[in-house]
XYZ file of N, CA and C in Angstrom:
276
model
N 0.837 -1.410 0.060
C -0.046 -0.093 0.134
C 0.954 1.256 0.013
N 1.741 1.271 0.922
C 2.698 2.666 1.030
C 3.381 2.585 -0.238
N 3.946 1.552 -0.763
C 4.686 1.599 -2.200
C 3.746 2.303 -3.255
N 2.564 1.947 -3.289
C 1.568 2.429 -4.280
C 1.490 4.014 -3.990
N 1.152 4.441 -2.560
C 1.286 5.603 -2.416
C 2.519 6.534 -2.762
N 3.782 5.680 -2.474
C 4.808 6.510 -3.018
C 5.015 6.729 -4.446
N 4.593 5.595 -5.309
C 4.595 5.846 -6.489
C 3.794 6.894 -7.137
N 2.595 6.791 -6.523
C 1.406 7.680 -6.796
C 2.086 9.254 -6.612
N 2.634 9.455 -5.454
C 3.242 10.706 -5.051
C 4.354 11.173 -6.135
N 5.250 10.277 -6.333
C 6.333 10.379 -7.119
C 5.935 10.763 -8.955
N 4.665 10.071 -9.206
C 4.260 10.709 -10.525
C 3.482 11.893 -10.444
N 2.710 12.107 -9.218
C 2.272 13.440 -9.055
C 3.191 14.445 -9.167
N 4.298 14.238 -8.496
C 5.442 15.220 -8.514
C 6.069 15.571 -9.833
N 6.195 14.210 -10.793
C 6.651 14.593 -12.046
C 5.570 15.132 -12.750
N 4.452 14.964 -12.736
C 3.322 15.591 -13.368
C 3.277 17.229 -13.117
N 3.576 17.587 -11.723
C 3.673 19.066 -11.245
C 4.915 19.656 -12.027
N 5.923 19.172 -12.055
C 7.194 19.535 -12.381
C 7.023 19.577 -13.938
N 6.532 18.618 -14.653
C 6.267 19.019 -16.069
C 5.313 20.175 -16.377
N 4.302 20.248 -15.598
C 3.364 21.306 -15.843
C 4.121 22.764 -15.434
N 4.758 22.685 -14.625
C 5.606 24.053 -14.240
C 6.609 24.121 -15.466
N 7.466 23.271 -15.920
C 8.042 23.412 -17.067
C 7.254 23.850 -18.205
N 6.162 23.367 -18.555
C 5.378 23.659 -19.606
C 4.787 25.294 -19.389
N 4.571 25.639 -18.403
C 4.095 26.923 -17.828
C 5.240 27.975 -18.228
N 6.468 27.453 -17.672
C 7.542 28.170 -17.892
C 7.629 28.493 -19.606
N 7.984 27.516 -20.162
C 8.045 27.465 -21.632
C 6.999 28.575 -22.216
N 5.683 28.567 -21.796
C 4.686 29.028 -22.534
C 4.954 30.731 -22.161
N 5.264 30.563 -20.862
C 5.462 32.361 -20.463
C 6.696 32.827 -21.254
N 7.675 32.015 -21.511
C 8.990 32.462 -22.188
C 8.515 32.828 -23.620
N 7.680 31.900 -24.213
C 7.377 32.293 -25.596
C 6.291 33.355 -25.712
N 5.484 33.578 -24.756
C 4.715 34.875 -24.740
C 5.441 36.027 -24.685
N 6.472 36.050 -23.646
C 7.167 37.112 -23.428
C 8.169 37.603 -24.833
N 8.700 36.489 -25.548
C 9.396 36.321 -26.788
C 8.754 37.028 -27.833
N 7.421 36.611 -28.065
C 6.165 37.036 -28.883
C 6.063 38.798 -28.711
N 5.882 39.113 -27.358
C 5.732 40.316 -27.168
C 6.708 41.258 -27.310
N 8.309 40.817 -27.091
C 9.195 41.528 -27.351
C 9.456 41.533 -28.973
N 9.080 40.545 -29.645
C 9.022 40.736 -31.181
C 8.176 41.595 -31.518
N 7.017 41.567 -31.183
C 6.006 42.651 -31.166
C 6.504 44.121 -31.295
N 6.791 44.347 -30.057
C 7.594 45.647 -29.582
C 8.435 46.106 -30.695
N 9.531 45.290 -30.792
C 10.534 45.482 -31.781
C 9.928 46.077 -33.291
N 8.968 45.159 -33.616
C 8.488 45.175 -34.951
C 7.905 46.692 -34.928
N 7.024 46.987 -33.932
C 6.611 48.386 -33.896
C 7.445 49.391 -33.802
N 8.585 49.317 -33.388
C 9.606 50.262 -33.023
C 10.311 50.543 -34.339
N 10.385 49.293 -35.015
C 11.141 49.524 -36.196
C 10.072 50.198 -37.267
N 8.901 49.948 -37.338
C 7.817 50.490 -38.080
C 7.836 51.918 -37.953
N 7.717 52.513 -36.383
C 7.786 53.837 -36.376
C 9.143 54.486 -36.761
N 10.301 53.853 -36.700
C 11.620 54.400 -37.122
C 11.499 54.466 -38.427
N 11.019 53.249 -39.152
C 10.932 53.464 -40.818
C 9.857 54.648 -41.079
N 8.903 54.936 -40.415
C 7.760 56.133 -40.632
C 8.536 57.254 -40.686
N 9.370 57.581 -39.399
C 10.154 58.696 -39.411
C 11.240 59.116 -40.277
N 11.984 57.947 -40.654
C 12.913 58.172 -41.778
C 12.208 58.492 -43.090
N 11.168 57.848 -43.244
C 10.240 58.107 -44.591
C 9.809 59.625 -44.634
N 9.595 60.009 -43.516
C 9.029 61.650 -43.330
C 10.146 62.397 -43.501
N 11.348 62.117 -42.987
C 12.365 62.845 -43.502
C 12.958 62.875 -44.498
N 12.886 61.682 -45.134
C 13.617 61.430 -46.374
C 12.683 62.226 -47.411
N 11.240 62.236 -47.123
C 10.322 62.877 -48.098
C 10.510 64.080 -48.034
N 10.561 64.738 -46.774
C 10.839 66.255 -46.548
C 12.239 66.627 -47.577
N 13.111 65.879 -47.293
C 14.575 65.963 -47.949
C 14.220 65.968 -49.699
N 13.319 64.843 -49.982
C 13.095 65.024 -51.141
C 12.414 66.209 -51.764
N 11.675 66.554 -50.971
C 10.700 67.720 -51.331
C 11.635 68.685 -51.593
N 12.334 69.167 -50.543
C 13.290 70.386 -50.480
C 14.319 70.319 -51.713
N 14.658 68.738 -51.875
C 15.921 68.625 -53.056
C 15.071 68.879 -54.326
N 13.871 68.371 -54.650
C 13.100 68.630 -55.610
C 12.626 70.018 -56.084
N 12.425 70.582 -54.902
C 12.071 72.090 -55.275
C 13.146 72.724 -55.731
N 14.492 72.505 -54.986
C 15.747 73.434 -55.644
C 16.047 72.972 -56.931
N 15.852 71.595 -57.273
C 16.170 70.957 -58.503
C 15.378 71.705 -59.529
N 13.923 71.517 -59.085
C 12.892 72.355 -60.311
C 13.295 73.777 -60.453
N 13.758 74.344 -59.300
C 14.030 75.789 -59.419
C 15.146 76.136 -60.653
N 16.251 75.260 -60.209
C 17.287 75.533 -60.811
C 17.104 74.985 -62.425
N 16.275 74.188 -62.719
C 15.841 73.599 -64.099
C 15.221 74.668 -64.750
N 14.102 75.292 -63.960
C 13.299 76.465 -64.479
C 14.196 77.576 -64.921
N 15.231 77.872 -63.865
C 16.078 79.093 -64.194
C 16.872 78.824 -65.255
N 17.464 77.628 -65.317
C 18.256 77.424 -66.772
C 17.502 77.411 -67.944
N 16.362 76.811 -67.902
C 15.564 76.938 -69.238
C 14.996 78.263 -69.366
N 14.722 79.044 -68.478
C 14.198 80.200 -68.712
C 15.052 81.085 -69.373
N 16.450 81.080 -68.724
C 17.400 81.761 -69.453
C 17.622 81.339 -70.664
N 17.425 80.087 -71.009
C 17.903 79.626 -72.502
C 16.840 79.899 -73.257
N 15.537 79.929 -72.936
C 14.418 80.582 -73.557
C 14.344 81.816 -73.951
N 14.842 82.776 -72.915
C 15.097 84.135 -73.291
C 15.935 84.436 -74.024
N 17.021 83.795 -74.107
C 18.144 84.062 -75.000
C 17.865 83.564 -76.371
N 17.189 82.373 -76.554
C 16.553 82.030 -77.806
C 15.826 83.113 -78.468
N 14.758 83.462 -77.491
C 13.790 84.493 -77.998
C 14.420 85.624 -78.548
N 15.625 86.297 -77.849
C 16.306 87.213 -78.231
C 17.174 87.035 -79.579
N 17.463 86.062 -79.786
C 18.299 85.674 -80.856
C 17.287 85.533 -82.072
N 16.227 84.817 -81.906
C 15.414 84.922 -82.878
C 14.632 86.444 -83.342
N 14.527 87.233 -82.300
C 14.289 88.735 -82.502
C 15.259 89.081 -83.229
N 16.499 88.991 -83.087
C 17.537 89.584 -83.435
C 17.563 89.036 -85.122
N 17.319 87.871 -85.402
C 17.629 87.091 -86.766
C 16.122 87.886 -87.655
N 15.218 87.978 -86.970
C 14.000 88.297 -87.700
C 14.312 89.837 -87.956
N 14.823 90.519 -87.166
C 15.033 92.204 -87.443
C 16.116 91.969 -88.639
N 17.079 91.093 -88.654
C 18.093 91.206 -89.666
C 17.741 90.865 -90.975
N 16.698 89.782 -90.691
C 16.291 89.384 -92.152
C 15.364 90.435 -92.888
N 14.622 91.203 -92.152
C 13.802 91.946 -92.600
C 14.296 93.318 -93.004
């Protein structure tokens, strides 16, 4: 009888240990998942911030590029217009 009780008690202890280990594993997995989620969220926020900064730089860069191009072509157009006027004057 006592042997059966000892065996049952040992089995019960083993089962408790296994349950405790499973609980630990589950908690560790949950922590790891939460940590991974948090890292992804931080990475997404950082990516958004970088995108906004890059977009602003792009807008600034594009505005300066467009300004430069417009000035360049405006001066060329002016010069061509003057040349055409001079030609038409000389032709007539």
